[in-house]
mmCIF file of C-alpha atoms in Angstrom:
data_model
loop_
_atom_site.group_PDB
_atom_site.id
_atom_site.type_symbol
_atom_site.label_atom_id
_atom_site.label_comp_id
_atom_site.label_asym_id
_atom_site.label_seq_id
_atom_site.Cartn_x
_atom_site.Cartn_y
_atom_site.Cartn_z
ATOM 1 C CA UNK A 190 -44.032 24.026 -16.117
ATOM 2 C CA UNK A 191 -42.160 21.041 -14.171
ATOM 3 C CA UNK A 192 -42.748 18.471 -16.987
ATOM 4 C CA UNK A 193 -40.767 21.072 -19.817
ATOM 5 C CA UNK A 194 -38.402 21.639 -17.176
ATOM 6 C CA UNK A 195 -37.739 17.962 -16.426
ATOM 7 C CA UNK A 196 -37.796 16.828 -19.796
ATOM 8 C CA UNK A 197 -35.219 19.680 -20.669
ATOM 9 C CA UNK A 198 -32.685 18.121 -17.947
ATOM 10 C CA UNK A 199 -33.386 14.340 -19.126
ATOM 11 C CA UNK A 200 -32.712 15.607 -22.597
ATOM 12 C CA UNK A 201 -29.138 17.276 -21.880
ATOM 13 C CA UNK A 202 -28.328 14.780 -19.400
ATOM 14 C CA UNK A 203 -28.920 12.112 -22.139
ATOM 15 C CA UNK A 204 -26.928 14.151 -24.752
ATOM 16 C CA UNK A 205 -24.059 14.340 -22.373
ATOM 17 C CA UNK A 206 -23.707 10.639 -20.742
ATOM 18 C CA UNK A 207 -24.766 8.720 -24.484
ATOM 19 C CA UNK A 208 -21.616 10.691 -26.163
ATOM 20 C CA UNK A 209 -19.546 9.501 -23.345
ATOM 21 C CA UNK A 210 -20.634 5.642 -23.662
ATOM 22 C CA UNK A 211 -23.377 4.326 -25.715
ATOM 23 C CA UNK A 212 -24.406 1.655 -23.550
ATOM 24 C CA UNK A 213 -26.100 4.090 -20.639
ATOM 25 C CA UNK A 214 -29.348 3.579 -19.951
ATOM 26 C CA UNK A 215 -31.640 5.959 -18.367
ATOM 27 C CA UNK A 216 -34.537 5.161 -16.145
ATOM 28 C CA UNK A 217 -37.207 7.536 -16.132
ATOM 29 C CA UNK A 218 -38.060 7.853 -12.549
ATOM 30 C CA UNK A 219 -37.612 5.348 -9.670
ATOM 31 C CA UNK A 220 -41.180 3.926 -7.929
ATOM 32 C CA UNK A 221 -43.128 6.187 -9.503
ATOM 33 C CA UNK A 222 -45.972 4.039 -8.215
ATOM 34 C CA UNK A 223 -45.525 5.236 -4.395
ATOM 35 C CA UNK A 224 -45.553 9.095 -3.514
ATOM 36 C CA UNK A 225 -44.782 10.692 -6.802
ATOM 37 C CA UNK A 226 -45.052 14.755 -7.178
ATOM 38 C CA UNK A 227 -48.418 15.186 -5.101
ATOM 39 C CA UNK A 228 -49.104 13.682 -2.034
ATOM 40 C CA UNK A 229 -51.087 10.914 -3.584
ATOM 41 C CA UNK A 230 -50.661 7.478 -1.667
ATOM 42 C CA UNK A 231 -50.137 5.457 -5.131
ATOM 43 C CA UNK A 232 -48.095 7.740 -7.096
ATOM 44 C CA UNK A 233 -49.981 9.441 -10.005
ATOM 45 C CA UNK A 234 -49.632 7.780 -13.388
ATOM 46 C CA UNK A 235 -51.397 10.538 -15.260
ATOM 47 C CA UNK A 236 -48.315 12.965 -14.647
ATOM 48 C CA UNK A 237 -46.160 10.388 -14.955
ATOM 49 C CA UNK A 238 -47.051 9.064 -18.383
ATOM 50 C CA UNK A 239 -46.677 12.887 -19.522
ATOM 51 C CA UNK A 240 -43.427 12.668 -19.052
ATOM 52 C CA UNK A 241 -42.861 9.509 -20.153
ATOM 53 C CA UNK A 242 -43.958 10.309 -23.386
ATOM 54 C CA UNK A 243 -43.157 14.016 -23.534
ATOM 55 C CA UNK A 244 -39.401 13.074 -22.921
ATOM 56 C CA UNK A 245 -40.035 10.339 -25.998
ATOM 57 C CA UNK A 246 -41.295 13.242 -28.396
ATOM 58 C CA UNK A 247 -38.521 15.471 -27.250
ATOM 59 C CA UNK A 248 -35.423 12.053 -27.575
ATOM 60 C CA UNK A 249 -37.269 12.394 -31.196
ATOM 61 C CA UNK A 250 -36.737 15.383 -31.742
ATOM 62 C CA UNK A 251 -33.313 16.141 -30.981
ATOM 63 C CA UNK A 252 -32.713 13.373 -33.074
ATOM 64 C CA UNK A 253 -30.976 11.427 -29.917
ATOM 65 C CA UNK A 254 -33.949 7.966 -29.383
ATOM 66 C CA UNK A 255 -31.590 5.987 -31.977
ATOM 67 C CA UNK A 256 -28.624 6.491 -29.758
ATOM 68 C CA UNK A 257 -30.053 6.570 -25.868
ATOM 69 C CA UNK A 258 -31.927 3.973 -23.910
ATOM 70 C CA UNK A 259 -35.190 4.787 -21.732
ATOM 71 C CA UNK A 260 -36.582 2.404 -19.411
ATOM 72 C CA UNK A 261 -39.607 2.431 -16.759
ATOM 73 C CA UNK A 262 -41.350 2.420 -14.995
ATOM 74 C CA UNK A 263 -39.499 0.873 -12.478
ATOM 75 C CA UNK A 264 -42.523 0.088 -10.083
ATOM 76 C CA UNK A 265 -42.313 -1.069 -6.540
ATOM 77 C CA UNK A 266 -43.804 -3.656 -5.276
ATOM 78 C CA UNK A 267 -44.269 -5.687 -8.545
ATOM 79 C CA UNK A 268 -47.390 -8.534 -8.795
ATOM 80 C CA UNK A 269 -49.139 -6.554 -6.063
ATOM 81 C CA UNK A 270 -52.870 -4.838 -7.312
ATOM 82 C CA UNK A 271 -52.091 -1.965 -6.944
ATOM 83 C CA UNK A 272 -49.223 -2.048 -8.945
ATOM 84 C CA UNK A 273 -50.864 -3.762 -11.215
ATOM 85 C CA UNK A 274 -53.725 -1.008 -11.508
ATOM 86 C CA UNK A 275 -50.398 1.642 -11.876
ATOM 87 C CA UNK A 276 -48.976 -0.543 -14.601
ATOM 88 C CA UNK A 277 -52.776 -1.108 -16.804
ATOM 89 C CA UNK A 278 -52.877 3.136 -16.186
ATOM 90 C CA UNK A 279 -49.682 3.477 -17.689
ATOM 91 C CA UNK A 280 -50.415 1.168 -20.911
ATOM 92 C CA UNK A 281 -53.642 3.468 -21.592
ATOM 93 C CA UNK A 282 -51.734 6.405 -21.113
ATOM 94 C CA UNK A 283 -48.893 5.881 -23.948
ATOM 95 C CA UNK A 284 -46.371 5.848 -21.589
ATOM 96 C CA UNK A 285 -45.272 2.343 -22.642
ATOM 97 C CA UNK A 286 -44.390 3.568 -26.128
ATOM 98 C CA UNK A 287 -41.388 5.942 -24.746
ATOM 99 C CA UNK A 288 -39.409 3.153 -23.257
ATOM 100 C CA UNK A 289 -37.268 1.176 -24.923
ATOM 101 C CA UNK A 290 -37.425 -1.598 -22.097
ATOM 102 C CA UNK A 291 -39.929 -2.399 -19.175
ATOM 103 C CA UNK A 292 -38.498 -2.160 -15.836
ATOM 104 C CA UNK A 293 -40.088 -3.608 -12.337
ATOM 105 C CA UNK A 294 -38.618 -4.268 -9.104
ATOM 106 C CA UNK A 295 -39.058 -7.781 -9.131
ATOM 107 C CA UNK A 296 -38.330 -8.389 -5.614
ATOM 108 C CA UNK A 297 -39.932 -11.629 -4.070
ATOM 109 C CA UNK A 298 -40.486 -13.666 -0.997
ATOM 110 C CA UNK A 299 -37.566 -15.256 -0.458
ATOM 111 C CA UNK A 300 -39.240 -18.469 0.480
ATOM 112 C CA UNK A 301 -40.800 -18.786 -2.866
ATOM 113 C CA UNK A 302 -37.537 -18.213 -5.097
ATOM 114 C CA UNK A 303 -36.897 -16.215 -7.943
ATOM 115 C CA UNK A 304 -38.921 -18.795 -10.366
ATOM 116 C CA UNK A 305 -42.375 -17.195 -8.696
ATOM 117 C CA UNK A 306 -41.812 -14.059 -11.030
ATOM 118 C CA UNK A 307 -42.536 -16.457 -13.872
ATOM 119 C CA UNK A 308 -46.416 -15.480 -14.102
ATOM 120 C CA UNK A 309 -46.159 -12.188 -13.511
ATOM 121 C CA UNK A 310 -43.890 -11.646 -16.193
ATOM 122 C CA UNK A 311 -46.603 -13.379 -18.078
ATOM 123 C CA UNK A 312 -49.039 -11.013 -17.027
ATOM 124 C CA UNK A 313 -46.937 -7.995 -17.381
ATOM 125 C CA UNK A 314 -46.615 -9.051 -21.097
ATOM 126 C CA UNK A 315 -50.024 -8.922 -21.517
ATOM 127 C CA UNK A 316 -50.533 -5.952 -19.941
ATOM 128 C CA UNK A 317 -48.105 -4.333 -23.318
ATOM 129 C CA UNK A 318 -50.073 -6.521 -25.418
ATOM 130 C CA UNK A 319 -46.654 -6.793 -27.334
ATOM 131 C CA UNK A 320 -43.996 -9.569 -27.018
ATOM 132 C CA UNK A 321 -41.421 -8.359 -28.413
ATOM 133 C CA UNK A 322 -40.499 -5.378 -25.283
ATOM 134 C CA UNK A 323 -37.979 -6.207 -23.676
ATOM 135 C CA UNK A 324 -38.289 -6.755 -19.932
ATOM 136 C CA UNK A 325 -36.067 -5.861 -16.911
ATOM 137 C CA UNK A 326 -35.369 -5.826 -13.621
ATOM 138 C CA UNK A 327 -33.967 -2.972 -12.045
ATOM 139 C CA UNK A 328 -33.924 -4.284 -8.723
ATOM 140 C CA UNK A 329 -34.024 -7.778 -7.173
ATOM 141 C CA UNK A 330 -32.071 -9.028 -4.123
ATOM 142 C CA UNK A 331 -32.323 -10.642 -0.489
ATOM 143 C CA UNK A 332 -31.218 -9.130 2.673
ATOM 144 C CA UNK A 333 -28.620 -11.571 3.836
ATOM 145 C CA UNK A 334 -29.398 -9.498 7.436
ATOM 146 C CA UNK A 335 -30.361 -12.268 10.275
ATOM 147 C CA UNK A 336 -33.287 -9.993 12.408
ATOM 148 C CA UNK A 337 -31.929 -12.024 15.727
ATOM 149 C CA UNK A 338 -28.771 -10.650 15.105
ATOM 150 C CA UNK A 339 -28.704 -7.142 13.052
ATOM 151 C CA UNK A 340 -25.626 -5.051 12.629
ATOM 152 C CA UNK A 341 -25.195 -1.858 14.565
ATOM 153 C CA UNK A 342 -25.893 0.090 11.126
ATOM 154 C CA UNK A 343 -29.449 1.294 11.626
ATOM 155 C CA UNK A 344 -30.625 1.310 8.011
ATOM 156 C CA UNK A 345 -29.235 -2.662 7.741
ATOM 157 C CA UNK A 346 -31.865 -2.880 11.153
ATOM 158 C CA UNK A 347 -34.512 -1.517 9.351
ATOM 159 C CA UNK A 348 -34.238 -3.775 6.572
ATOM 160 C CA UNK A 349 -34.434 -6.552 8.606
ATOM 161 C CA UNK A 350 -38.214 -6.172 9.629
ATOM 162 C CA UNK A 351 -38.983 -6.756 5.771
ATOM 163 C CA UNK A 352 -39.984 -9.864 5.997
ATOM 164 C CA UNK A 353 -40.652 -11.246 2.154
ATOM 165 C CA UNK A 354 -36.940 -9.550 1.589
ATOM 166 C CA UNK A 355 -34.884 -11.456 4.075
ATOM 167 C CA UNK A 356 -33.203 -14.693 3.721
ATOM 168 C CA UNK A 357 -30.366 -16.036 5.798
ATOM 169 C CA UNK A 358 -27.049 -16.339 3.558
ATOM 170 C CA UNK A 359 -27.601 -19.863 2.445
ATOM 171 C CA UNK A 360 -31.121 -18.837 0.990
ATOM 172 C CA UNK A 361 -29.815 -15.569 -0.813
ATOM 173 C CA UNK A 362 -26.993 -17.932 -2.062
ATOM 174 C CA UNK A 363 -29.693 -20.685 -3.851
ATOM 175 C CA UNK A 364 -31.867 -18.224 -5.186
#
């Protein structure tokens, strides 16, 4: 079974990098609200909560939780519906109770700043229906890429069609 199989890998991996350094965290899985194990356009939170919380039981019971630190779900495209429908799915499902600390990508328009995260974060919150979880971002940024004027690299090209994620350097700078 993938999950047992996954979970067994997570477990040693955690065994090996926490008696190396105890501040390592571990993120469960990256976006696991877009394409995630089937072909589903949404990612599927069912599986996903499984192995949230079957890697919890087995941190448990190799007697490691007290020493490691799991976070998730790390969804993309955080304060949109859908991901809001992912993260409600997730809540039901348990998988909440495996992390030690919510993660989002908390990427925003750049135009709006990095204070228009303030009622989502409120939101989220509610969502665990428990104050005291800590909250994190795993990834938040501007392109400084100018679309006029992209580098030869291709992949900086690419990222300069994303419109909410581009701000000249000035506007990275202030937010």
């Amino acid at each position: 079974h993938c999950i047992n199989a996954f979970v067994k890998f997570a477990i040693e991996a955690m065994k090996h990098f926490s008696a190396l350094d105890q501040s390592v965290v571990f993120e469960l899985w990256n976006e696991p609200n877009t394409v995630f194990w089937e072909d589903l356009k949404f990612g599927n939170v069912t599986e996903y909560a499984k192995l949230a919380v079957a890697i919890d039981a087995a941190r448990i019971a190799s007697g490691i939780r007290s020493n490691t630190t799991l976070v998730g779900p790390a969804v993309a495209g955080f304060g949109t519906n859908v991901t809001w429908q992912f993260l409600e799915a997730c809540g039901q499902l348990g998988c909440f109770r495996a992390f030690d600390a919510v993660s989002m990508h908390a990427y925003r328009n750049s135009e709006e700043g990095p204070e228009s995260i303030l009622p989502d974060l409120k939101k989220l919150k509610g969502i665990l229906h428990n104050d005291s979880v800590k909250l994190i971002s795993g990834e938040w940024g501007w392109s400084t890429c100018n679309p006029s004027h992209p580098p030869p690299n291709s992949s900086f090209h690419f990222n300069c069609g994303v419109s909410n994620s581009v701000a000249d350097e000035l506007g990275a700078a202030r937010n």
